[in-house]
XYZ file of C-alpha atoms in Angstrom:
597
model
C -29.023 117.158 21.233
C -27.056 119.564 18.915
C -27.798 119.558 14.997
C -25.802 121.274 12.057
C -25.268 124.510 12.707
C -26.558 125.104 16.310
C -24.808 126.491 18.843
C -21.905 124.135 20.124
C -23.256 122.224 23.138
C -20.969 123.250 26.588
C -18.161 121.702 27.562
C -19.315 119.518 30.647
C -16.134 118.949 32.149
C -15.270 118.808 36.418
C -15.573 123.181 37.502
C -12.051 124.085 38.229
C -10.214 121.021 36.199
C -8.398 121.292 33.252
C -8.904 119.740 29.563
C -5.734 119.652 27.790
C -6.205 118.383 24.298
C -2.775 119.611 21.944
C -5.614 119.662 18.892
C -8.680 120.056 21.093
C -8.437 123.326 23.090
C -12.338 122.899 24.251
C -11.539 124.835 27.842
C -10.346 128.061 25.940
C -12.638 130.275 24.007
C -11.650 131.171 20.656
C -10.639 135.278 20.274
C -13.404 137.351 18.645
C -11.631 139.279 16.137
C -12.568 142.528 15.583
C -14.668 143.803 12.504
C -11.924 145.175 10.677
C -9.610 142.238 11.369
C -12.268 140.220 10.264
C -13.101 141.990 7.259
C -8.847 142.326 6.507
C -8.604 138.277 7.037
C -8.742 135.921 3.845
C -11.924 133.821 3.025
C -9.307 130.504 3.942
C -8.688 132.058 7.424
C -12.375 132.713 8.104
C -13.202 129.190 6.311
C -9.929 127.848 9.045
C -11.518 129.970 11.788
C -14.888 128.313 11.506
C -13.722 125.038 11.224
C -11.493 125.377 14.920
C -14.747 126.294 16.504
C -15.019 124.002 19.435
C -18.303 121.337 18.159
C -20.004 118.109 19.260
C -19.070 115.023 17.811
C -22.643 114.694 16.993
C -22.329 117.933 14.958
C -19.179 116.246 12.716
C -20.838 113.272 12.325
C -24.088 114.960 10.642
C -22.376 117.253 8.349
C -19.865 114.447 7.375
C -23.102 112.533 6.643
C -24.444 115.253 4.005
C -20.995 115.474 2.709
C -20.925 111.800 1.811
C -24.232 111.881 0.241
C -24.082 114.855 -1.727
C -20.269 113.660 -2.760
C -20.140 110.411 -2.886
C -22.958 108.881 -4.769
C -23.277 110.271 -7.730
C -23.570 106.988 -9.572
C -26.889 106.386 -7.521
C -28.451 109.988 -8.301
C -27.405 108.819 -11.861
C -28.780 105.455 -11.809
C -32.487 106.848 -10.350
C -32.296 109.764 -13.206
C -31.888 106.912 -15.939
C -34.702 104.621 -13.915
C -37.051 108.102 -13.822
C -36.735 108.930 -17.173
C -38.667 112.684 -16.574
C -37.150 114.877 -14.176
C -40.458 115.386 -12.075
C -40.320 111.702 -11.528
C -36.703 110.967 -10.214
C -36.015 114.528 -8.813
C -38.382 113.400 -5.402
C -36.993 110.438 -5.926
C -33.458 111.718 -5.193
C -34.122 113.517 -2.535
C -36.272 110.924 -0.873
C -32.604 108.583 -1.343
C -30.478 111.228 0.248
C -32.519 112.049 3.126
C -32.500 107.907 3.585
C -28.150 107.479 2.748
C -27.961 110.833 5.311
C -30.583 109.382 7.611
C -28.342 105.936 7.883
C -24.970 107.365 7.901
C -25.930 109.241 10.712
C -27.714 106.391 12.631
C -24.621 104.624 11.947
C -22.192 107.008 12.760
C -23.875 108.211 16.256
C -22.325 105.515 17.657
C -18.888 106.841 17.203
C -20.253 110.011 18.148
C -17.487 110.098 21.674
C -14.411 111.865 21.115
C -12.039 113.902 19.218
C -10.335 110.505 18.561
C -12.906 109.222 16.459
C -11.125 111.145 13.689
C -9.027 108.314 12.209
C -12.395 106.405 12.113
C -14.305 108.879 10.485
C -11.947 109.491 7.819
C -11.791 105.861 7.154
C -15.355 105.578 5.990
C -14.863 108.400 3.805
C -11.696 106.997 2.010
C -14.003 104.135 1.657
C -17.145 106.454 -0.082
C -14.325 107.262 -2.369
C -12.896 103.937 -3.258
C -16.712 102.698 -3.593
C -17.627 105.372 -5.548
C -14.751 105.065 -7.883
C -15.570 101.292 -8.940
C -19.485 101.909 -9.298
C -18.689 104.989 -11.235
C -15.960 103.502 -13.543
C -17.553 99.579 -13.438
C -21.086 99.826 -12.713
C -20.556 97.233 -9.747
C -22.994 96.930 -6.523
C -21.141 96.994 -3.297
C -23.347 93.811 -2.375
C -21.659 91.274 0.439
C -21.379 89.019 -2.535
C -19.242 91.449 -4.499
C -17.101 92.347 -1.291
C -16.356 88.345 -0.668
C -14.971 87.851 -3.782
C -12.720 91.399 -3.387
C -11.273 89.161 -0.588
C -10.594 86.529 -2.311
C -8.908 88.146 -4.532
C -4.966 88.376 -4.892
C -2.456 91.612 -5.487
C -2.071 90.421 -9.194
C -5.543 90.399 -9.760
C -6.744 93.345 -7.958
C -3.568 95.519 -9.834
C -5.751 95.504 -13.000
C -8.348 97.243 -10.877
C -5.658 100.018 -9.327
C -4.665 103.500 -10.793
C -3.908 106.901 -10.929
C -7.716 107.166 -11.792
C -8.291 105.778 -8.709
C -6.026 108.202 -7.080
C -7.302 111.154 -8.255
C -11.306 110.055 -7.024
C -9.767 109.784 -3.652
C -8.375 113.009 -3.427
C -11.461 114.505 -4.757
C -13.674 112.908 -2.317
C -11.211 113.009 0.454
C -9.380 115.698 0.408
C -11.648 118.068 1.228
C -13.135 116.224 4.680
C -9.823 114.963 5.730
C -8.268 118.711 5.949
C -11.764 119.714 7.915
C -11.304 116.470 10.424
C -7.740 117.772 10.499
C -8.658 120.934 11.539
C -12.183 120.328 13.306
C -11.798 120.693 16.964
C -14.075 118.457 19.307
C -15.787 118.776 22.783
C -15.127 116.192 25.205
C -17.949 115.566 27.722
C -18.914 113.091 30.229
C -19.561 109.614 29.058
C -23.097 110.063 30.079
C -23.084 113.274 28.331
C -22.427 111.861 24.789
C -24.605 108.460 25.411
C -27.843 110.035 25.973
C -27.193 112.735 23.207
C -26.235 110.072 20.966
C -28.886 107.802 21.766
C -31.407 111.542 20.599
C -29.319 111.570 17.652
C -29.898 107.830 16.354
C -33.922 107.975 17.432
C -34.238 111.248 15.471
C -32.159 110.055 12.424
C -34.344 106.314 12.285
C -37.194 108.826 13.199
C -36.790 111.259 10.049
C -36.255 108.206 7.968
C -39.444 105.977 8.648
C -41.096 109.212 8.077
C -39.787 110.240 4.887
C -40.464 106.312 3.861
C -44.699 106.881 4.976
C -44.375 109.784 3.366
C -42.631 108.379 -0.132
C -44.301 104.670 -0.063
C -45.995 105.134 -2.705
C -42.923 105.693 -5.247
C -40.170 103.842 -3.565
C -41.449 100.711 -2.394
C -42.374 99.935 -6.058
C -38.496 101.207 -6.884
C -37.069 99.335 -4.415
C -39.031 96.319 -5.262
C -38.182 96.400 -8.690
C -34.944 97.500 -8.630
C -32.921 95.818 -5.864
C -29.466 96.675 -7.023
C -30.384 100.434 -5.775
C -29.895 99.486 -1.905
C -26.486 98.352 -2.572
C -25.368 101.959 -4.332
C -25.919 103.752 -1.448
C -22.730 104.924 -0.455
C -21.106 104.165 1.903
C -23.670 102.752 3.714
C -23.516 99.355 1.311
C -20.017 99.323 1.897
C -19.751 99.488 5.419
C -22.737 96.922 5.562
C -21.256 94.422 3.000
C -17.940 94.971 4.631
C -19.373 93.884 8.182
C -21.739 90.748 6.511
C -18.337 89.317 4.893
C -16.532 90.161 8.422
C -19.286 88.889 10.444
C -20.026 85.784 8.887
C -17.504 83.159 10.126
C -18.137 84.471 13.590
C -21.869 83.970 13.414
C -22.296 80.947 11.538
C -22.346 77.652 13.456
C -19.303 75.241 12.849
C -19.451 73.668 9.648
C -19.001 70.150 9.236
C -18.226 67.957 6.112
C -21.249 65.380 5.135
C -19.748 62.727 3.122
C -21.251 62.253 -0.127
C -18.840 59.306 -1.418
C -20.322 56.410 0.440
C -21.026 53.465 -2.066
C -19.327 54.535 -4.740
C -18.036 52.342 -7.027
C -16.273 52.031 -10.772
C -19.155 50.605 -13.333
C -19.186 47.669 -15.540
C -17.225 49.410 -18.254
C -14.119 48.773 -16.253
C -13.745 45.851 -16.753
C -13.069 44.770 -20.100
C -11.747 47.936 -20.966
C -8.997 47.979 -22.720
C -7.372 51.264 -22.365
C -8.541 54.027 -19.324
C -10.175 57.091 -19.960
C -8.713 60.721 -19.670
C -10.966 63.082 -19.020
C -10.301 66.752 -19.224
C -12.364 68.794 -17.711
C -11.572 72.618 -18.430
C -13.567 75.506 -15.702
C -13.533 78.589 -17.746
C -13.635 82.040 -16.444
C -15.551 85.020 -17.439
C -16.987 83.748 -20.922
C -19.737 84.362 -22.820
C -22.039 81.819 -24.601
C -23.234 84.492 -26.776
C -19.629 85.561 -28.389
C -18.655 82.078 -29.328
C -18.973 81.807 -33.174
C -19.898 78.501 -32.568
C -23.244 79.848 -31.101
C -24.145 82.158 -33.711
C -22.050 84.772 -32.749
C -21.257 86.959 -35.887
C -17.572 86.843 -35.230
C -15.372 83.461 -35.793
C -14.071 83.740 -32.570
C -14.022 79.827 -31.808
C -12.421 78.446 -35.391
C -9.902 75.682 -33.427
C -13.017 74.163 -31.533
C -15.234 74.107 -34.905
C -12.069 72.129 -36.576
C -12.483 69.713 -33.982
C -16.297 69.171 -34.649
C -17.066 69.703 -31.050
C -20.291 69.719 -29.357
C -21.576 73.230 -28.331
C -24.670 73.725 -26.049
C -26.341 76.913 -26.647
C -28.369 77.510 -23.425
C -26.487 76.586 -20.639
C -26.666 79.062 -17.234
C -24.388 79.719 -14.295
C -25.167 78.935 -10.929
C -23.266 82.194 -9.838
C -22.131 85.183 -11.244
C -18.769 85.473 -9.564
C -16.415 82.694 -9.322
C -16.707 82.248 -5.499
C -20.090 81.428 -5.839
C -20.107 79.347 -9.326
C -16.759 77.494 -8.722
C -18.036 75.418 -5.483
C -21.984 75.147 -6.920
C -20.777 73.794 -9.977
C -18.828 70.887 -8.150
C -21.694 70.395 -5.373
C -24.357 67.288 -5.879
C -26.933 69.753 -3.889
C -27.489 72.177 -7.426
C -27.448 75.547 -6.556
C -30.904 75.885 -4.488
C -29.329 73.497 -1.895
C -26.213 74.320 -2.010
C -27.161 78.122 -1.396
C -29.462 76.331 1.412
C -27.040 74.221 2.948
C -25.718 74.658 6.798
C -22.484 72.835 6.222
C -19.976 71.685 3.728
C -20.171 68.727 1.734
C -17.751 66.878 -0.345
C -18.066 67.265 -3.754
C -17.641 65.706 -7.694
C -13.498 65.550 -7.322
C -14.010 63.327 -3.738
C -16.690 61.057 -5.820
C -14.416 60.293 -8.338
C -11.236 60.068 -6.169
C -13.637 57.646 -3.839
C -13.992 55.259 -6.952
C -10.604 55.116 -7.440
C -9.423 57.183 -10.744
C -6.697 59.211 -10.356
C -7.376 62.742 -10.209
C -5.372 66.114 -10.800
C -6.279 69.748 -9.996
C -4.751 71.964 -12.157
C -4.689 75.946 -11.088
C -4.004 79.180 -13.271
C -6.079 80.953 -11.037
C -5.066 83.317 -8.309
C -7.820 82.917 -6.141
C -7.023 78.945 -6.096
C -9.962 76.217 -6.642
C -12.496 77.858 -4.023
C -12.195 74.833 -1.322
C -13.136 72.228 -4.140
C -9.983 70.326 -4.828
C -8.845 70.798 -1.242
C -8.594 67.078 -0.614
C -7.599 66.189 -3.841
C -4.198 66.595 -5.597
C -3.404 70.229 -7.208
C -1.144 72.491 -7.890
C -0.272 76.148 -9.219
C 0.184 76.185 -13.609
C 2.912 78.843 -12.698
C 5.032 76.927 -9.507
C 7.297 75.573 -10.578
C 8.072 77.332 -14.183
C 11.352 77.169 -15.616
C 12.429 81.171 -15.933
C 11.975 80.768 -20.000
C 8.709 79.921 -19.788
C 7.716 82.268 -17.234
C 9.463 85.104 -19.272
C 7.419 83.907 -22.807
C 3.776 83.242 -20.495
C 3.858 85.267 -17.420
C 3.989 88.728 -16.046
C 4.869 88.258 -13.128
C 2.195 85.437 -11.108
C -0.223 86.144 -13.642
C 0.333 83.288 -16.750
C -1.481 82.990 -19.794
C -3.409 79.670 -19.988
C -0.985 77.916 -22.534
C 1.226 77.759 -19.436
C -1.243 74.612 -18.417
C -0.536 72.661 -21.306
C 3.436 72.811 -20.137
C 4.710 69.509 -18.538
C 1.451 67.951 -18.212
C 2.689 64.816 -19.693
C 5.217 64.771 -16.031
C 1.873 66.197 -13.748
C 0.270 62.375 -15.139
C 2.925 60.300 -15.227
C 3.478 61.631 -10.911
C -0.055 60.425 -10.753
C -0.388 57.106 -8.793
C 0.051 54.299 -11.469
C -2.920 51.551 -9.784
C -5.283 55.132 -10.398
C -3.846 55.974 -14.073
C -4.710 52.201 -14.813
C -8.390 52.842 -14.161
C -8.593 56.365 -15.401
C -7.461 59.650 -15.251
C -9.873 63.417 -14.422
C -7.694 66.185 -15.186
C -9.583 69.697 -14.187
C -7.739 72.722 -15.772
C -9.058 76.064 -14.220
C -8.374 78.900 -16.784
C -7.585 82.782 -16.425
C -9.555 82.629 -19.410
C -11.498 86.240 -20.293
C -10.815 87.801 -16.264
C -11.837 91.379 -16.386
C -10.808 94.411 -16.540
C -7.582 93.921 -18.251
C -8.624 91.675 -21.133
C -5.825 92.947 -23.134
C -3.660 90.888 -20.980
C -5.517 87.387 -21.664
C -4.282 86.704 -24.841
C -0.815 86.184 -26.570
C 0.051 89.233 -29.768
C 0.054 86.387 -32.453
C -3.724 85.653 -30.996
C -5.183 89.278 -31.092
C -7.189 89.188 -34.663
C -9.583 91.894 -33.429
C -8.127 95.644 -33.794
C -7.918 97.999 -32.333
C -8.544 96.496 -29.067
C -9.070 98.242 -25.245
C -5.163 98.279 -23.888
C -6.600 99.723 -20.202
C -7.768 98.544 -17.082
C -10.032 101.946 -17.043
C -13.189 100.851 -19.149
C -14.245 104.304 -19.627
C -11.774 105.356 -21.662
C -11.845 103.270 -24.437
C -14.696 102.755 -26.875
C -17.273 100.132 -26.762
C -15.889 98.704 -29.787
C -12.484 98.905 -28.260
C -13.727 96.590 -25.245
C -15.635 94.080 -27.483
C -12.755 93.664 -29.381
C -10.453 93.024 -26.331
C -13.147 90.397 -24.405
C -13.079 89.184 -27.923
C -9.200 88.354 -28.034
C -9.422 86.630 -24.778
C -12.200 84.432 -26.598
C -10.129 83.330 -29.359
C -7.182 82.664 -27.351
C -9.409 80.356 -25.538
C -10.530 78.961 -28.346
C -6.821 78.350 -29.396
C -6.059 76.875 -25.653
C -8.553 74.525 -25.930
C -7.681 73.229 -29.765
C -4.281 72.341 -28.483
C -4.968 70.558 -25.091
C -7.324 68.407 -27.834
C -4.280 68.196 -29.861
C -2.700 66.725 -26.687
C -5.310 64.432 -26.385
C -5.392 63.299 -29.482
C -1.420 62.739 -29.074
C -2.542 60.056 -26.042
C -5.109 58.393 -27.985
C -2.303 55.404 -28.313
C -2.657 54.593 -23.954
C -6.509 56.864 -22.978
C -9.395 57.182 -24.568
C -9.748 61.052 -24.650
C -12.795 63.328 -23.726
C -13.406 66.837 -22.963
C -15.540 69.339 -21.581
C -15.116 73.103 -21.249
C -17.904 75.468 -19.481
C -17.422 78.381 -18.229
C -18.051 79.722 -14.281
C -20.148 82.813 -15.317
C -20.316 85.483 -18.145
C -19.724 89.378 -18.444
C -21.075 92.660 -18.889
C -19.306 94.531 -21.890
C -21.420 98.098 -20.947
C -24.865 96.634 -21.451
C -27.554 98.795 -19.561
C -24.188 100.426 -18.243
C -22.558 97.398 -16.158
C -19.303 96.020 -16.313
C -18.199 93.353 -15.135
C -19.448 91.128 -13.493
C -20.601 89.796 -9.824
C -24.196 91.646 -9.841
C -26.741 89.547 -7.303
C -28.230 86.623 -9.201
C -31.516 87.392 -9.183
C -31.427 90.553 -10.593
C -27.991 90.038 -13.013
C -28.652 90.763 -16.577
C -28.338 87.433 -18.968
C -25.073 87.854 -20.097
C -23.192 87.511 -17.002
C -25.289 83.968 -16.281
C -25.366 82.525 -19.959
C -22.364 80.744 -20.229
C -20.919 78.256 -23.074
C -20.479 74.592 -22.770
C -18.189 72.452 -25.507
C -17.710 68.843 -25.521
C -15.051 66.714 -27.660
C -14.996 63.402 -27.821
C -12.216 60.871 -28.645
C -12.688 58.408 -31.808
C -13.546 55.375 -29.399
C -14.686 57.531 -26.359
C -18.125 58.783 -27.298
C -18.611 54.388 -28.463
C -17.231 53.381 -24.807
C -19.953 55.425 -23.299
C -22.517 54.287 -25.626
C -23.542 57.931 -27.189
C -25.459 58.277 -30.511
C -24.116 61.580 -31.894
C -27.021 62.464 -33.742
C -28.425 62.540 -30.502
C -26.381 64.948 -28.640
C -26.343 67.037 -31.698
C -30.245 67.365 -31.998
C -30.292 68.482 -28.214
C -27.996 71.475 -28.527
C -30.319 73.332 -27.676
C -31.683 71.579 -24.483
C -31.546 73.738 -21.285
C -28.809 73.051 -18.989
C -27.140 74.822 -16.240
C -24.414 74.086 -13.469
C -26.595 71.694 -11.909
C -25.903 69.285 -14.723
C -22.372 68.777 -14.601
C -21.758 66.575 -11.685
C -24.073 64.139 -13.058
C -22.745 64.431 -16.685
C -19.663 63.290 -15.586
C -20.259 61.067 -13.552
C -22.129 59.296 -16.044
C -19.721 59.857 -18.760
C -17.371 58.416 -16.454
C -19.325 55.300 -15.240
C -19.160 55.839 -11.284
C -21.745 54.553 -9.651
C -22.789 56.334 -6.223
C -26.133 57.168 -4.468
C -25.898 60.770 -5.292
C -25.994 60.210 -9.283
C -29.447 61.426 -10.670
C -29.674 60.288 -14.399
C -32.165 63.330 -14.911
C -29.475 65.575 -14.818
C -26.950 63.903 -16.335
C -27.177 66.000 -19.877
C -25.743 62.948 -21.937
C -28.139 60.091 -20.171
C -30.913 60.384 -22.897
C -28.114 59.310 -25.393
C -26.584 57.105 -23.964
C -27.925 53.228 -25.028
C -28.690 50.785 -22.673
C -26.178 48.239 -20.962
């Protein structure tokens, strides 16, 4: 087996038969120059000349693994300095982490250790070192499979907020360099026995060196690694490639989901009857918001003064059951809660099909890219921005991408298309918000609604002051506060034919820069608090809350009750009066106030 710098293993090839390779010329020796043409040549042509000097494959794969881990993960080396504190403490540390990232790149990469055409391949991981390193670098994230699923679900409009000339300019510097060497690098073929046994050596001795460096290191990076998880996903690209092929890999490997109905016996309560006007129920998903910047909450700015007009209820201590929206969206909806529905083995119908199933008429609306996440599949929905008349789009829109206000245009037409026998019972309207979506928070709220100055006016977080970025997440705040003071305007407006309610909560929070993350989308269990506490608001109509049979002075003395995702399905449910199996008064947040009969 041939390492770094040996001499380059020979060219095992049929005696007598010819290689021809137009980039490749392995047969042909190069010509020794002489010592004064040497000595005359540039320090590019002798860097060129060493470069064309036939090699294994197993050779460019381990020096393209210390490239990539002296190159591209500089965000890790900088995360264990900050964990280390002293430099006699991380410094063995960092070494220990390189000799693992080269150790797997290798192991991985010795099994496209074949050919001179492995070159497209090769340079493909290190574009995506780059592009990895680039968003943990100027976002703090964790290329974690969670992280990488919700990059898929995301759409060009989105994912242009997150595109640059920033990001430009870290691929050339990580790439340029390697992609001119692969250019040049010339390649030995061999036998196909040739390069499986060698690279069989190579992957035993790279897994080999590893498991000894981690005997040797136990001591100080089991207790790292233990304590900080996040560290195995900065390890670039190896978290990449791995995320990448667990978000591939997935649908292929899991068994056939099927759909377990959760809607059987469910029924309209007694309420119904003698009612005498239906309910409509907003219920409004929020995106990206943060309990602890609503001035409701305590929150030194007056970032929420529409909803404290409206003397709505705020719950200060209410938690996500994700911390990306592919994850909350779905667990909010589910009647598992979000150990069993993280458990689960198939799909299962959720909140929307229980009250479709008793018979209320039921709307999905969308101002979301990335859609409703399966849960309103079997409902009725639709797109905020198709159709939009061109004025509107022009005042709300740039391009697919709408502020929220657009939702609260022609909803009057999206009920009255409802089915009438459903509107007579009652109407659920679900409004899913752009609400504070990250990086570009500048673009979530309208000029006449930015009160905080000066505010970030970049997708690139690092150039902008902290204050800068507070003040922009803030803007987006207020504008929802403003969004949600006029859809209770509208129902207020329909107090006449409904009986109005609503509830806003939001699918998970941010990071504004503290202990260096942005963002959002870091694994649950070790996500800092602000990207899981999230704020809750609830309005009621003047005959609503009586309907239901809710003391206020109850709901207002358990503000501070903890509640999380798990809680809404039942909240509703109860608020709504449907009566099905799945219902559990426990975690119905409103069931302790509500009076009997």
């Amino acid at each position: 087996m041939a390492i770094a710098g040996s001499v380059p293993e020979p060219d095992e090839s049929t005696p007598g038969r010819s290689s021809v390779f137009p980039s490749d010329h392995a047969v042909a020796a190069p010509r020794v120059q002489a010592p004064a043409e040497e000595a005359a040549s540039s320090p590019w042509q002798r860097i060129d000349a060493w470069l064309t000097r036939p090699r294994s494959a197993r050779q460019v794969v381990v020096w393209l693994s210390v490239y990539l881990a002296v190159a591209a993960n500089w965000p890790l080396w900088a995360e264990l300095a900050r964990i280390g504190g002293a430099p006699s403490v991380y410094l063995p540390t960092i070494a220990t982490m390189a000799l693992f990232t080269v150790c797997g790149m290798v192991a991985l990469l010795a099994f496209s250790a074949w050919s001179r055409w492995m070159k497209p391949l090769w340079f493909a991981v290190v574009l995506v070192a780059a592009v990895a390193q680039h968003f943990m670098s100027s976002y703090h994230a964790v290329m974690d499979p969670s992280m990488l699923a919700n990059a898929v679900q995301t759409d060009m409009h989105e994912a242009s907020d997150l595109l640059g000339w920033r990001l430009l300019v870290h691929m050339l510097l990580v790439a340029a360099l390697p992609g001119w060497a692969l250019w040049r690098m010339r390649v030995l073929p061999m036998r196909l026995w040739s390069h499986a046994w060698r690279n069989a050596a190579l992957l035993l001795a790279a897994v080999s060196l590893a498991a000894g460096g981690a005997l040797a290191m136990n001591r100080q990076v089991a207790p790292l690694m233990r304590n900080n998880v996040h560290l195995r996903y900065m390890m670039n690209p190896l978290a990449s490639l791995y995320s990448v092929g667990a978000v591939a890999l997935k649908p292929l490997l899991k068994h056939s989901r099927k759909l377990v109905p959760v809607t059987a016996g469910t029924a309209l309560g007694a309420s119904y009857a003698a009612q005498a006007r239906p309910q409509l129920f907003v219920l409004v998903v929020g995106e990206t918001a943060r309990a602890d910047h609503f001035g409701l909450n305590g929150y030194v700015r007056d970032t929420t003064p529409a909803l404290a007009a409206h003397k709505v209820l705020s719950w200060r201590d209410v938690h996500s059951c994700g911390t990306n929206t592919l994850a909350s969206v779905p667990c909010m909806f589910s009647p598992l809660g979000k150990a069993g529905y993280e458990a689960r083995k198939d799909d299962y119908e959720n909140l929307m099909d229980v009250l479709q199933a008793a018979g209320l008429a039921v709307f999905w609306l969308d101002n979301q890219p990335g859609g409703c996440k399966g849960v309103c599949d079997r409902i009725p929905h639709a797109s905020a921005f198709d159709p939009l008349a061109p004025a509107v789009k022009s005042a709300l829109c740039d391009g697919d991408e709408c502020l929220d206000d657009v939702m609260l245009r022609g909803l009057d037409d999206r009920l009255a298309a409802l089915p009438p026998e459903r509107r007579a019972k009652g109407v659920v309207l679900v409004m899913h918000q752009m609400g504070s979506h990250g990086p570009a928070y500048y673009k979530r709220s309208s000029p006449d609604a930015k009160r905080f100055l000066p505010e970030c006016k970049t997708n690139a977080l690092a150039e902008c002051s902290h204050a800068e970025l507070v003040n922009g997440f803030d803007n987006s705040i207020a504008y929802t506060d403003r969004f949600l003071g006029k859809t209770i305007d509208w129902l207020q407006a329909q107090s006449g034919r409904y009986d109005p309610a609503l509830l806003y909560l939001s699918d998970h929070g941010e990071s504004l820069g503290e202990y260096g993350l942005f963002l959002h989308g870091v694994p649950y269990s070790f996500a800092p608090e602000v990207q899981k506490h999230i704020p809750m608001v609830m309005w009621f109509g003047a005959r609503t809350a009586e309907r239901a049979g809710l003391s206020r002075h109850c709901m207002e003395s358990g503000l501070d009750a903890p509640l999380t995702h798990d809680n809404l399905y039942h909240t509703v449910l109860g608020l709504m009066d449907v009566k099905t199996p799945s219902y559990k008064a426990g975690l119905d947040a409103l069931a302790s106030c509500r009076s009997p009969g």
